[in-house]
């Protein structure tokens, strides 16, 4: 898009002289970065495609916010401090109003989390946004001053232990209700469900605060059942979730009813809350460190071993195993096998 | 694409235990990387959209090669050593044959340049490939052990000086002829023009070898005239190119005729040769270091100051300024202004 580069640069190039570790920002072949001494880099990439990951007619500022939020959420799930982002933007045409809104949504969230946009690429094509984020984490060296891969204080997926609690931040499910509301034509962006969907809040502070207290973590993009199964598989354990302990926001129950609310938490996603495992002894400390950010931490289950080779997530209601039947759950029949996730 | 992740992981996940600085590869929320002590990171992102940047019916292995090559070329243009890549792949559907070919083309080039695929993302949508590459460069500290942004030995665009030679690697233009050949229905992938277009060779070794000899550099994606104007603007200088000195491959003249060949070098792109400026005193040394990779370095012009504020690229033929007229060039009329690039 010759000539249009200038226009686009106007929306995305900013003064980076105060951004930590940025030796050269956009405009050359590469950005140049000076990683901090004694740190390791956490790097992640995510693509948001119009009509697949977001409604093309959503407010441009929400699209900019959301595209960055889902990437920051990956840093949160690792406990990393956000540092640098690269933005690859594929646009069907150059719409200055849209670019202005998109950039405003992107930069507002970026500024709040101290992540600098150091490079990018703009191409012509179907609307799609790919963001690469870089965060930093302490790099622990062992006695011989070499790197020991397993002893790093990182929120990996494979660190859960038997009897660890399964906990979740905040009040998940609202974004799923918001997606349904958007699809049904609601456009009141101040509605708590719609707001949760359009502008999810990456749990950066929580991830950093819980880095040394939790044993495993990920961000919930596909619902608790599916995402917890990733931790089970990586950690070679099973998990049991208690239906009655799910944190259901009153607005969520108002929007979807109680069973719909449970369904949203278990199988909906898009909130990008953190799902973690931790030793019971760390629970009070974990809740204490989240108090500063006014974020709740709810125990929803526990990790356990299984005699079989399979690692699965089971659902209990008042301690009795359930099986999903459409939009509801029933007692688990003794002689069938629940969905296996390993 | 639930369920398809496994399939895709099969093509892209590889053993990274020997990859330098990779603490954690694909499969968690982030990849974890340990940048080398005393180095800075060069980072770049590029998107290739089907039908815009490559023909959708090109061989899948060529698409995989080319998508990575254009990114590696940005590292080459900075003089950086390739380290880590992230791949965001948007696919209309899961075609195992296509994925197999794409991965083969990608990994063959990646292995040759020692860049490890540490993370990625696969989404459903119109075929599009976004790659983020990370390279490393020495980080020079000044006497006070702090970072001096301007004294880094980096191939930036703004380092050209008056009287520096303008040089180019290899024999550009072939890829432009290859694009035309592809568009006209030729499919002989062993044809030198088609091969140059489908499988451009990023000049990684040349970039690293010339890092301390050249004053400025970029990779040629849009032709010498346009890309040299970026160096002119960044370095606040003008440049004169001598038409008779352009390195024209016999295959290029055979394909396009002499004027078509000149046009391909000046305004075509896609070869990803390096365009550099350097002091005349460094020319012999620069040619000597490229001999190991059997790569030629041709002087095609010189940087100069101008009395006006504008910085432009002028075209000479036997020393007489020319102006483009369609597919040809004529003497530059004294009382008109050439295309201004600042």
XYZ file of C-alpha atoms in Angstrom:
684
model
C 0.000 0.000 0.000
C 2.472 2.699 -1.052
C 1.586 6.122 0.277
C -0.696 4.634 2.873
C 2.253 3.643 5.062
C 2.612 7.262 6.122
C -1.015 7.432 7.104
C -0.789 4.265 9.132
C 2.486 5.244 10.737
C 0.687 8.308 12.029
C -1.632 6.098 14.088
C 0.908 3.633 15.396
C 4.328 5.305 15.693
C 4.862 6.890 19.087
C 7.748 8.276 21.060
C 9.563 5.244 22.478
C 12.491 7.062 24.073
C 11.165 6.214 27.538
C 10.201 2.606 26.731
C 12.511 0.197 28.603
C 15.021 -1.615 26.394
C 13.948 -0.152 23.049
C 17.099 0.734 21.064
C 15.285 1.225 17.757
C 11.543 1.387 17.140
C 9.501 1.094 13.943
C 10.830 2.336 10.587
C 13.894 0.172 9.910
C 14.085 -3.490 8.856
C 13.862 -4.665 12.472
C 13.197 -3.219 15.892
C 16.191 -3.466 18.224
C 15.614 -4.490 21.823
C 17.896 -4.866 24.814
C 16.480 -7.610 27.061
C 17.161 -7.002 30.753
C 20.114 -8.746 32.366
C 19.214 -11.911 34.226
C 15.762 -12.227 32.707
C 14.228 -14.655 30.264
C 11.775 -13.740 27.525
C 8.194 -15.004 27.325
C 6.942 -14.740 23.736
C 3.528 -15.449 22.262
C 1.600 -14.800 19.047
C -2.156 -14.776 18.372
C -4.239 -13.975 15.341
C -7.745 -12.488 15.485
C -9.727 -12.912 12.261
C -12.815 -10.799 11.566
C -15.959 -12.929 11.707
C -14.141 -15.741 13.494
C -12.631 -14.156 16.619
C -14.530 -10.883 16.700
C -17.588 -9.422 14.957
C -16.398 -7.199 12.080
C -18.970 -4.568 13.124
C -17.700 -4.300 16.709
C -16.413 -0.849 17.684
C -12.911 -0.409 16.240
C -11.533 0.557 19.667
C -12.901 -2.699 21.120
C -11.248 -4.670 18.295
C -7.925 -2.957 19.053
C -8.342 -3.583 22.779
C -9.405 -7.191 22.391
C -6.689 -8.199 19.902
C -4.006 -7.009 22.329
C -5.841 -8.312 25.426
C -5.855 -11.931 24.237
C -2.097 -11.705 23.693
C -1.391 -9.989 27.015
C -3.441 -12.744 28.615
C -0.821 -15.273 27.464
C 1.849 -13.246 29.265
C -0.406 -13.119 32.355
C -0.784 -16.905 32.264
C 3.016 -17.180 32.394
C 3.420 -14.564 35.138
C 5.478 -12.331 32.837
C 5.931 -8.558 32.864
C 4.806 -7.110 29.496
C 7.556 -5.370 27.492
C 7.229 -5.181 23.690
C 4.621 -5.892 21.022
C 4.614 -6.205 17.231
C 1.422 -5.678 15.263
C 0.696 -7.216 11.853
C -2.485 -5.668 10.531
C -4.231 -6.919 7.403
C -6.829 -4.426 6.185
C -9.305 -4.577 3.315
C -8.914 -0.807 2.862
C -7.649 2.234 4.716
C -10.478 3.725 6.776
C -9.076 6.564 8.855
C -11.934 6.574 11.367
C -11.549 2.852 11.925
C -7.745 3.120 12.271
C -8.121 5.971 14.745
C -10.486 3.897 16.893
C -8.430 0.726 16.613
C -5.216 2.521 17.568
C -6.926 4.258 20.504
C -8.195 0.938 21.899
C -4.836 -0.740 21.353
C -2.706 2.018 22.868
C -4.971 2.605 25.887
C -4.563 -1.019 26.953
C -0.861 -1.084 25.985
C -0.151 1.999 28.076
C -1.963 0.560 31.079
C 0.296 -2.500 31.012
C 3.521 -0.792 29.942
C 3.936 -2.666 26.659
C 5.556 -0.724 23.798
C 4.608 -1.227 20.140
C 8.068 -1.576 18.578
C 7.288 -2.855 15.103
C 4.656 -3.861 12.653
C 3.476 -4.603 9.202
C 0.401 -3.446 7.305
C -0.870 -5.442 4.345
C -3.935 -5.449 2.138
C -6.311 -8.382 2.613
C -9.243 -9.685 4.664
C -9.392 -7.965 8.092
C -7.087 -9.847 10.443
C -4.805 -8.873 13.314
C -1.734 -10.793 14.453
C 0.059 -9.574 17.551
C 3.317 -10.866 18.977
C 4.006 -9.996 22.612
C 7.221 -10.166 24.597
C 7.353 -10.264 28.374
C 10.161 -10.746 30.849
C 10.545 -13.211 33.720
C 13.366 -13.779 36.191
C 15.883 -16.306 34.925
C 17.072 -18.516 37.775
C 20.579 -19.922 37.454
C 21.667 -22.941 39.449
C 24.820 -23.231 41.594
C 26.973 -23.795 38.516
C 25.541 -20.590 36.974
C 23.866 -22.577 34.246
C 20.210 -22.574 33.329
C 18.116 -25.328 34.857
C 14.972 -25.585 32.755
C 12.830 -27.220 35.435
C 13.556 -24.990 38.423
C 12.319 -21.740 36.860
C 9.549 -19.918 38.824
C 7.204 -19.943 35.843
C 3.461 -20.562 35.562
C 3.732 -23.540 33.237
C 0.938 -26.015 32.533
C 2.826 -29.059 33.695
C 3.521 -28.062 37.307
C 0.306 -29.189 39.089
C 0.617 -31.721 41.941
C -1.810 -34.179 43.526
C -4.231 -32.454 45.954
C -3.497 -28.983 44.581
C -6.582 -26.784 44.584
C -8.047 -25.615 41.285
C -8.787 -21.883 41.490
C -10.047 -19.232 39.104
C -9.769 -15.447 39.128
C -12.738 -13.097 38.886
C -16.174 -13.972 37.574
C -15.899 -15.893 34.314
C -18.794 -16.477 31.944
C -19.826 -12.847 31.441
C -17.972 -12.610 28.122
C -19.762 -15.694 26.806
C -23.081 -14.080 27.738
C -21.824 -10.912 26.036
C -21.058 -12.779 22.818
C -24.575 -14.224 22.822
C -26.010 -10.773 23.512
C -24.012 -9.259 20.627
C -25.147 -12.034 18.307
C -28.770 -11.379 19.307
C -28.389 -7.737 18.295
C -27.734 -6.006 21.616
C -25.400 -3.042 21.249
C -25.364 -1.445 24.727
C -21.585 -1.541 25.248
C -22.057 -0.552 28.903
C -23.928 -3.781 29.611
C -21.605 -5.792 31.899
C -21.780 -8.883 29.695
C -21.119 -7.002 26.464
C -18.325 -5.038 28.136
C -16.719 -8.278 29.350
C -16.832 -9.672 25.825
C -15.661 -6.584 23.959
C -13.000 -5.478 26.440
C -11.648 -8.452 28.379
C -9.159 -7.528 31.072
C -5.902 -9.501 30.876
C -4.928 -10.582 34.408
C -1.356 -9.336 34.162
C -1.006 -8.224 37.792
C -2.544 -11.463 39.043
C -0.185 -13.572 36.955
C 2.858 -11.734 38.264
C 1.584 -11.848 41.864
C 0.780 -15.570 41.742
C 3.958 -16.633 39.942
C 5.592 -18.102 43.034
C 2.390 -19.287 44.736
C 0.677 -21.271 41.992
C 1.912 -24.577 40.581
C 0.337 -24.296 37.103
C -1.746 -21.792 35.156
C -3.329 -20.883 31.874
C -5.794 -18.320 30.655
C -9.347 -19.493 30.018
C -10.248 -18.950 26.387
C -12.379 -22.056 25.806
C -14.085 -22.669 29.170
C -12.924 -24.310 32.382
C -13.570 -27.918 31.284
C -11.491 -27.754 28.115
C -8.728 -25.545 29.442
C -8.302 -27.479 32.691
C -7.867 -30.618 30.601
C -4.674 -29.044 29.172
C -3.254 -28.750 32.703
C -4.347 -32.342 33.448
C -2.634 -33.700 30.366
C 0.571 -31.661 30.860
C 0.734 -32.493 34.583
C -0.336 -36.155 34.162
C -3.194 -35.777 36.651
C -6.976 -35.643 36.728
C -9.191 -32.932 38.189
C -12.625 -32.737 39.780
C -14.679 -29.535 39.532
C -17.535 -28.829 41.972
C -20.504 -27.276 40.181
C -21.813 -25.601 43.324
C -18.535 -23.741 43.845
C -18.409 -21.966 40.486
C -18.353 -18.168 40.991
C -21.487 -17.015 39.192
C -21.931 -13.255 38.831
C -25.512 -12.052 39.511
C -25.477 -10.344 36.081
C -24.565 -13.663 34.507
C -27.424 -15.523 36.199
C -29.755 -12.675 35.220
C -28.658 -13.019 31.592
C -28.536 -16.789 31.183
C -30.249 -18.401 34.200
C -28.336 -20.566 36.666
C -27.718 -23.519 34.388
C -26.826 -21.258 31.471
C -24.417 -19.429 33.764
C -22.754 -22.705 34.774
C -22.546 -23.713 31.127
C -20.912 -20.378 30.252
C -18.205 -20.891 32.885
C -17.590 -24.525 31.994
C -17.699 -24.371 28.204
C -17.780 -20.711 27.198
C -14.580 -18.713 27.024
C -13.503 -15.235 26.014
C -13.178 -13.818 29.556
C -9.481 -14.585 29.794
C -9.589 -15.162 33.518
C -6.676 -17.194 34.919
C -7.230 -20.828 35.884
C -4.548 -21.998 38.306
C -3.588 -24.843 40.563
C -1.888 -24.258 43.901
C -1.100 -26.057 47.173
C -3.871 -25.458 49.736
C -1.243 -23.920 52.045
C -0.772 -21.053 49.549
C -4.462 -20.145 49.202
C -4.610 -17.394 51.826
C -1.429 -15.787 50.557
C -2.718 -15.945 46.986
C -5.985 -14.248 47.961
C -4.066 -11.627 49.893
C -1.860 -10.635 46.945
C -4.912 -10.312 44.684
C -6.702 -8.021 47.126
C -4.657 -5.057 45.844
C -6.230 -5.489 42.411
C -9.711 -6.173 43.887
C -9.744 -9.559 42.206
C -11.387 -12.588 43.779
C -9.904 -16.082 43.704
C -12.408 -18.944 43.954
C -11.638 -22.588 44.703
C -13.595 -24.669 42.184
C -11.986 -28.089 42.470
C -8.957 -30.222 43.211
C -6.295 -32.188 41.327
C -6.030 -35.923 41.935
C -4.330 -39.002 40.587
C -6.231 -41.712 38.767
C -5.499 -45.385 38.559
C -6.102 -45.434 34.834
C -3.665 -43.979 32.341
C -6.231 -41.395 31.240
C -6.274 -37.876 32.682
C -9.665 -36.245 32.773
C -11.749 -33.452 34.240
C -14.825 -34.664 36.077
C -17.724 -32.567 37.221
C -19.247 -33.008 40.706
C -22.484 -31.618 42.125
C -22.400 -31.710 45.927
C -19.723 -34.370 45.544
C -21.641 -36.615 43.120
C -20.226 -37.020 39.633
C -22.327 -35.532 36.818
C -22.492 -36.025 33.102
C -23.402 -33.299 30.640
C -26.756 -33.777 28.889
C -27.352 -30.852 26.577
C -27.667 -27.717 28.691
C -27.841 -29.596 31.993
C -26.057 -32.203 34.099
C -27.200 -35.511 35.576
C -25.731 -38.030 37.940
C -22.931 -39.878 36.284
C -24.019 -43.453 35.417
C -21.545 -45.874 36.956
C -20.981 -47.958 33.839
C -20.204 -45.301 31.218
C -17.028 -43.388 30.573
C -16.999 -39.622 30.755
C -15.340 -37.503 28.082
C -11.674 -38.304 28.193
C -9.115 -35.612 27.652
C -5.736 -37.165 27.293
C -10.182 -25.730 15.259
C -10.485 -28.233 18.124
C -9.017 -31.632 17.324
C -7.074 -30.200 14.417
C -4.459 -28.723 16.755
C -2.950 -32.161 17.196
C -2.709 -32.632 13.463
C -1.036 -29.288 12.986
C 1.301 -29.774 15.932
C 2.523 -32.892 14.156
C 3.842 -30.771 11.294
C 5.359 -27.950 13.287
C 6.498 -29.216 16.702
C 10.086 -30.424 16.644
C 12.730 -31.332 19.171
C 14.161 -28.021 20.388
C 16.486 -29.379 23.069
C 19.518 -28.382 20.964
C 18.164 -24.986 19.888
C 20.185 -22.182 21.532
C 18.349 -20.314 24.259
C 15.030 -22.158 24.065
C 13.827 -22.877 27.615
C 10.300 -23.839 26.582
C 8.957 -24.444 23.081
C 5.409 -24.653 21.737
C 2.536 -26.015 23.844
C 2.275 -23.619 26.784
C 0.893 -20.058 26.883
C 4.246 -18.608 25.815
C 7.594 -19.816 24.563
C 10.440 -19.057 26.970
C 13.715 -17.789 25.573
C 17.065 -16.930 27.138
C 18.679 -14.163 25.068
C 22.474 -14.393 25.011
C 24.459 -12.200 27.401
C 25.765 -9.011 25.853
C 23.547 -9.216 22.792
C 20.609 -7.166 21.597
C 17.548 -8.564 19.860
C 16.499 -7.701 16.306
C 12.779 -8.390 15.866
C 10.578 -8.163 12.790
C 7.132 -9.281 11.646
C 5.733 -9.769 8.127
C 2.432 -11.052 6.798
C 2.035 -12.875 3.486
C -1.560 -12.937 2.199
C -2.635 -15.413 -0.502
C -3.346 -13.630 -3.750
C -1.536 -10.495 -2.599
C 1.972 -11.642 -1.659
C 2.018 -15.066 -3.242
C -0.122 -16.994 -5.744
C -2.467 -19.314 -3.794
C -1.690 -22.102 -6.286
C 2.083 -21.920 -5.779
C 3.653 -25.130 -4.433
C 3.005 -25.323 -0.679
C 6.713 -25.838 0.017
C 7.516 -22.629 -1.887
C 4.887 -20.751 0.148
C 6.481 -22.035 3.367
C 9.968 -21.129 2.146
C 8.983 -17.711 0.882
C 7.006 -16.640 3.951
C 10.027 -17.325 6.152
C 12.530 -15.965 3.604
C 10.995 -12.483 3.532
C 11.244 -12.360 7.322
C 14.795 -13.692 7.464
C 15.655 -11.043 4.897
C 14.803 -8.368 7.475
C 17.306 -9.942 9.870
C 19.874 -10.040 7.032
C 19.312 -6.340 6.362
C 20.172 -5.644 10.012
C 23.210 -7.968 10.057
C 21.612 -10.160 12.733
C 22.134 -13.857 13.490
C 18.766 -15.690 13.222
C 17.543 -17.273 16.475
C 13.799 -17.831 16.955
C 10.594 -17.637 14.911
C 6.862 -17.645 15.674
C 4.356 -18.671 13.037
C 0.730 -17.519 12.912
C -1.021 -19.503 10.223
C -4.555 -18.718 9.064
C -5.988 -21.564 7.008
C -9.312 -21.912 5.175
C -9.278 -25.645 5.976
C -6.899 -28.380 7.080
C -5.303 -29.967 4.015
C -2.688 -32.458 5.185
C -0.829 -32.546 1.874
C -0.593 -28.784 1.824
C 0.541 -28.612 5.476
C 3.165 -31.275 4.842
C 4.589 -29.288 1.904
C 4.380 -25.950 3.693
C 6.153 -27.305 6.787
C 8.847 -28.953 4.652
C 9.599 -25.682 2.829
C 9.567 -23.713 6.074
C 11.759 -26.088 8.074
C 14.307 -26.655 5.283
C 15.042 -22.928 5.150
C 14.832 -22.561 8.949
C 17.344 -25.364 9.470
C 19.742 -23.870 6.956
C 19.812 -20.602 8.907
C 19.595 -22.038 12.401
C 16.284 -20.416 13.343
C 14.029 -22.418 15.692
C 10.219 -22.326 15.495
C 9.359 -21.744 19.151
C 5.683 -20.867 19.016
C 2.665 -20.360 16.878
C -1.017 -20.043 16.397
C -3.359 -21.677 13.891
C -6.700 -20.096 13.099
C -9.474 -20.598 10.570
C -9.801 -17.905 7.909
C -8.520 -16.741 4.520
C -5.023 -18.158 3.820
C -2.469 -15.850 5.406
C 0.886 -16.338 7.112
C 2.404 -14.018 9.699
C 5.918 -14.773 10.895
C 7.821 -13.020 13.658
C 11.591 -13.496 13.643
C 14.146 -12.818 16.338
C 17.846 -12.386 15.678
C 20.775 -11.396 17.847
C 23.381 -8.686 17.420
C 26.306 -7.623 19.599
C 25.311 -4.950 22.100
C 28.081 -2.392 22.463
C 28.315 -0.656 25.815
C 30.180 2.617 26.206
C 32.851 3.429 28.789
C 30.221 3.951 31.495
C 28.779 0.494 30.721
C 25.581 2.049 29.471
C 23.966 1.596 26.098
C 24.760 4.228 23.499
C 22.038 3.977 20.863
C 24.035 5.588 18.074
C 27.343 3.693 18.350
C 25.900 0.222 17.746
C 27.458 -1.703 14.793
C 24.074 -2.178 13.131
C 22.997 -1.982 9.483
C 20.474 0.793 9.975
C 18.973 2.888 7.213
C 20.173 6.201 8.538
C 23.931 5.598 8.533
C 24.888 6.532 4.937
C 27.453 9.304 4.440
C 28.250 11.625 1.533
C 30.312 9.874 -1.186
C 29.496 6.397 0.104
C 29.124 3.878 -2.704
C 25.724 2.298 -3.328
C 26.167 -1.460 -3.783
C 23.867 -4.416 -4.281
C 24.343 -8.148 -3.700
C 23.778 -10.819 -6.345
C 21.707 -10.400 -9.493
C 18.378 -8.751 -8.696
C 15.438 -8.696 -11.080
C 15.124 -12.436 -11.649
C 12.285 -12.751 -9.142
C 10.319 -10.003 -10.871
C 10.717 -11.870 -14.162
C 9.657 -15.025 -12.313
C 6.484 -13.354 -11.051
C 5.620 -12.302 -14.599
C 6.370 -15.816 -15.846
C 4.121 -17.342 -13.174
C 1.345 -14.896 -14.036
C 1.656 -15.852 -17.716
C 1.128 -19.497 -16.798
C 4.679 -20.884 -16.743
C 5.094 -23.589 -14.118
C 8.636 -24.890 -14.685
C 9.912 -24.367 -11.130
C 13.480 -25.093 -12.267
C 13.448 -22.015 -14.515
C 15.947 -19.586 -12.896
C 13.442 -16.721 -12.868
C 10.610 -18.791 -11.362
C 13.019 -20.297 -8.834
C 14.193 -16.817 -7.792
C 10.586 -15.733 -7.308
C 9.320 -18.825 -5.503
C 12.387 -19.444 -3.346
C 14.228 -16.181 -2.681
C 17.453 -16.618 -0.735
C 17.709 -14.323 2.297
C 21.221 -12.855 2.423
C 21.843 -13.747 6.059
C 25.572 -14.497 5.721
C 26.134 -11.356 3.684
C 24.355 -9.185 6.248
C 26.431 -10.576 9.095
C 29.661 -10.285 7.086
C 29.001 -6.692 6.004
C 27.772 -5.455 9.401
C 30.956 -3.555 10.216
C 31.849 -2.587 6.636
C 28.611 -1.040 5.373
C 27.151 2.246 6.594
C 23.479 1.514 5.812
C 21.431 -1.356 4.406
C 18.004 -2.689 3.637
C 16.599 -5.596 1.708
C 15.140 -4.860 -1.711
C 11.476 -5.805 -1.790
C 10.166 -3.007 -4.011
C 13.028 -2.297 -6.416
C 16.221 -0.265 -6.104
C 14.641 3.138 -6.804
C 11.998 2.920 -4.098
C 14.057 1.139 -1.501
C 17.119 3.373 -1.927
C 14.838 6.350 -1.339
C 14.251 5.010 2.200
C 18.006 5.172 2.872
C 18.139 8.666 1.332
C 15.338 9.931 3.523
C 16.675 8.302 6.708
C 20.257 9.458 6.025
C 19.242 12.930 4.765
C 21.133 12.483 1.497
C 20.433 11.942 -2.199
C 21.721 9.154 -4.434
C 22.602 8.733 -8.099
C 22.291 5.341 -9.772
C 24.146 4.542 -13.013
C 21.973 2.528 -15.380
C 24.956 0.998 -17.173
C 26.306 -0.452 -13.936
C 23.239 -2.487 -12.949
C 24.154 -6.188 -12.683
C 21.884 -7.812 -15.258
C 21.845 -11.619 -15.307
C 21.924 -13.132 -18.826
C 18.763 -15.108 -17.922
C 17.061 -11.849 -16.971
C 17.949 -10.172 -20.285
C 16.824 -13.322 -22.100
C 13.477 -13.179 -20.292
C 12.710 -9.463 -20.400
C 15.125 -7.796 -22.852
C 17.689 -5.237 -21.681
C 15.268 -2.428 -20.859
C 12.850 -4.847 -19.188
C 15.759 -6.185 -17.161
C 16.741 -2.689 -16.041
C 13.122 -1.969 -15.159
C 12.955 -5.187 -13.108
C 16.008 -4.168 -11.060
C 14.887 -0.579 -10.590
C 11.191 -1.076 -9.889
C 10.581 -4.781 -9.419
C 11.261 -6.457 -6.109
C 10.854 -9.858 -4.559
C 14.527 -10.930 -4.871
C 15.409 -9.765 -1.380
C 18.967 -8.883 -2.326
C 20.684 -6.455 0.052
C 21.125 -2.831 -0.983
C 23.903 -1.177 1.009
C 25.995 1.930 1.225
C 29.654 1.822 2.230
C 32.799 3.951 2.153
C 34.806 3.304 -1.032
C 37.750 2.248 1.164
C 35.710 -0.764 2.387
C 34.724 -2.081 -1.041
C 37.539 -4.603 -1.516
C 37.106 -5.964 2.003
C 33.353 -6.258 1.478
C 33.830 -8.180 -1.754
C 36.381 -10.433 -0.075
C 34.040 -11.429 2.781
C 31.261 -12.250 0.300
C 33.524 -14.508 -1.754
C 32.996 -17.331 0.754
C 29.295 -17.357 -0.093
C 29.962 -16.916 -3.853
C 27.955 -13.717 -3.805
C 28.846 -10.753 -6.000
C 28.716 -7.134 -4.854
C 28.160 -4.549 -7.569
C 28.650 -0.804 -7.295
C 25.601 0.834 -8.852
C 25.817 4.422 -7.614
C 26.929 6.919 -5.016
C 25.428 8.990 -2.212
C 25.680 12.774 -2.400
C 24.385 15.874 -0.716
C 21.940 18.213 -2.398
C 21.501 21.906 -1.955
C 17.735 21.570 -1.760
C 15.945 20.163 1.256
C 14.641 17.239 -0.783
C 16.411 13.891 -0.861
C 15.999 11.931 -4.036
C 17.284 9.061 -6.132
C 18.336 10.108 -9.611
C 19.095 7.799 -12.497
C 22.133 8.386 -14.761
C 23.030 6.782 -18.074
C 26.731 7.223 -18.830
C 26.616 10.076 -16.354
C 23.628 11.901 -17.909
C 20.474 12.144 -15.800
C 17.479 10.236 -17.144
C 13.765 10.380 -16.546
C 11.476 7.381 -16.683
C 9.036 7.347 -19.629
C 6.968 4.197 -19.456
C 9.285 1.238 -19.903
C 12.280 3.343 -20.967
C 14.394 6.313 -19.895
C 15.255 9.583 -21.623
C 17.618 12.436 -20.920
C 16.360 14.432 -18.015
C 14.910 17.764 -19.236
C 16.661 20.582 -17.392
C 13.528 22.467 -16.352
C 11.424 19.688 -14.782
C 11.674 18.078 -11.389
C 12.278 14.357 -11.061
C 10.207 12.229 -8.703
C 10.984 13.396 -5.228
C 11.268 10.947 -2.413
C 11.340 12.808 0.852
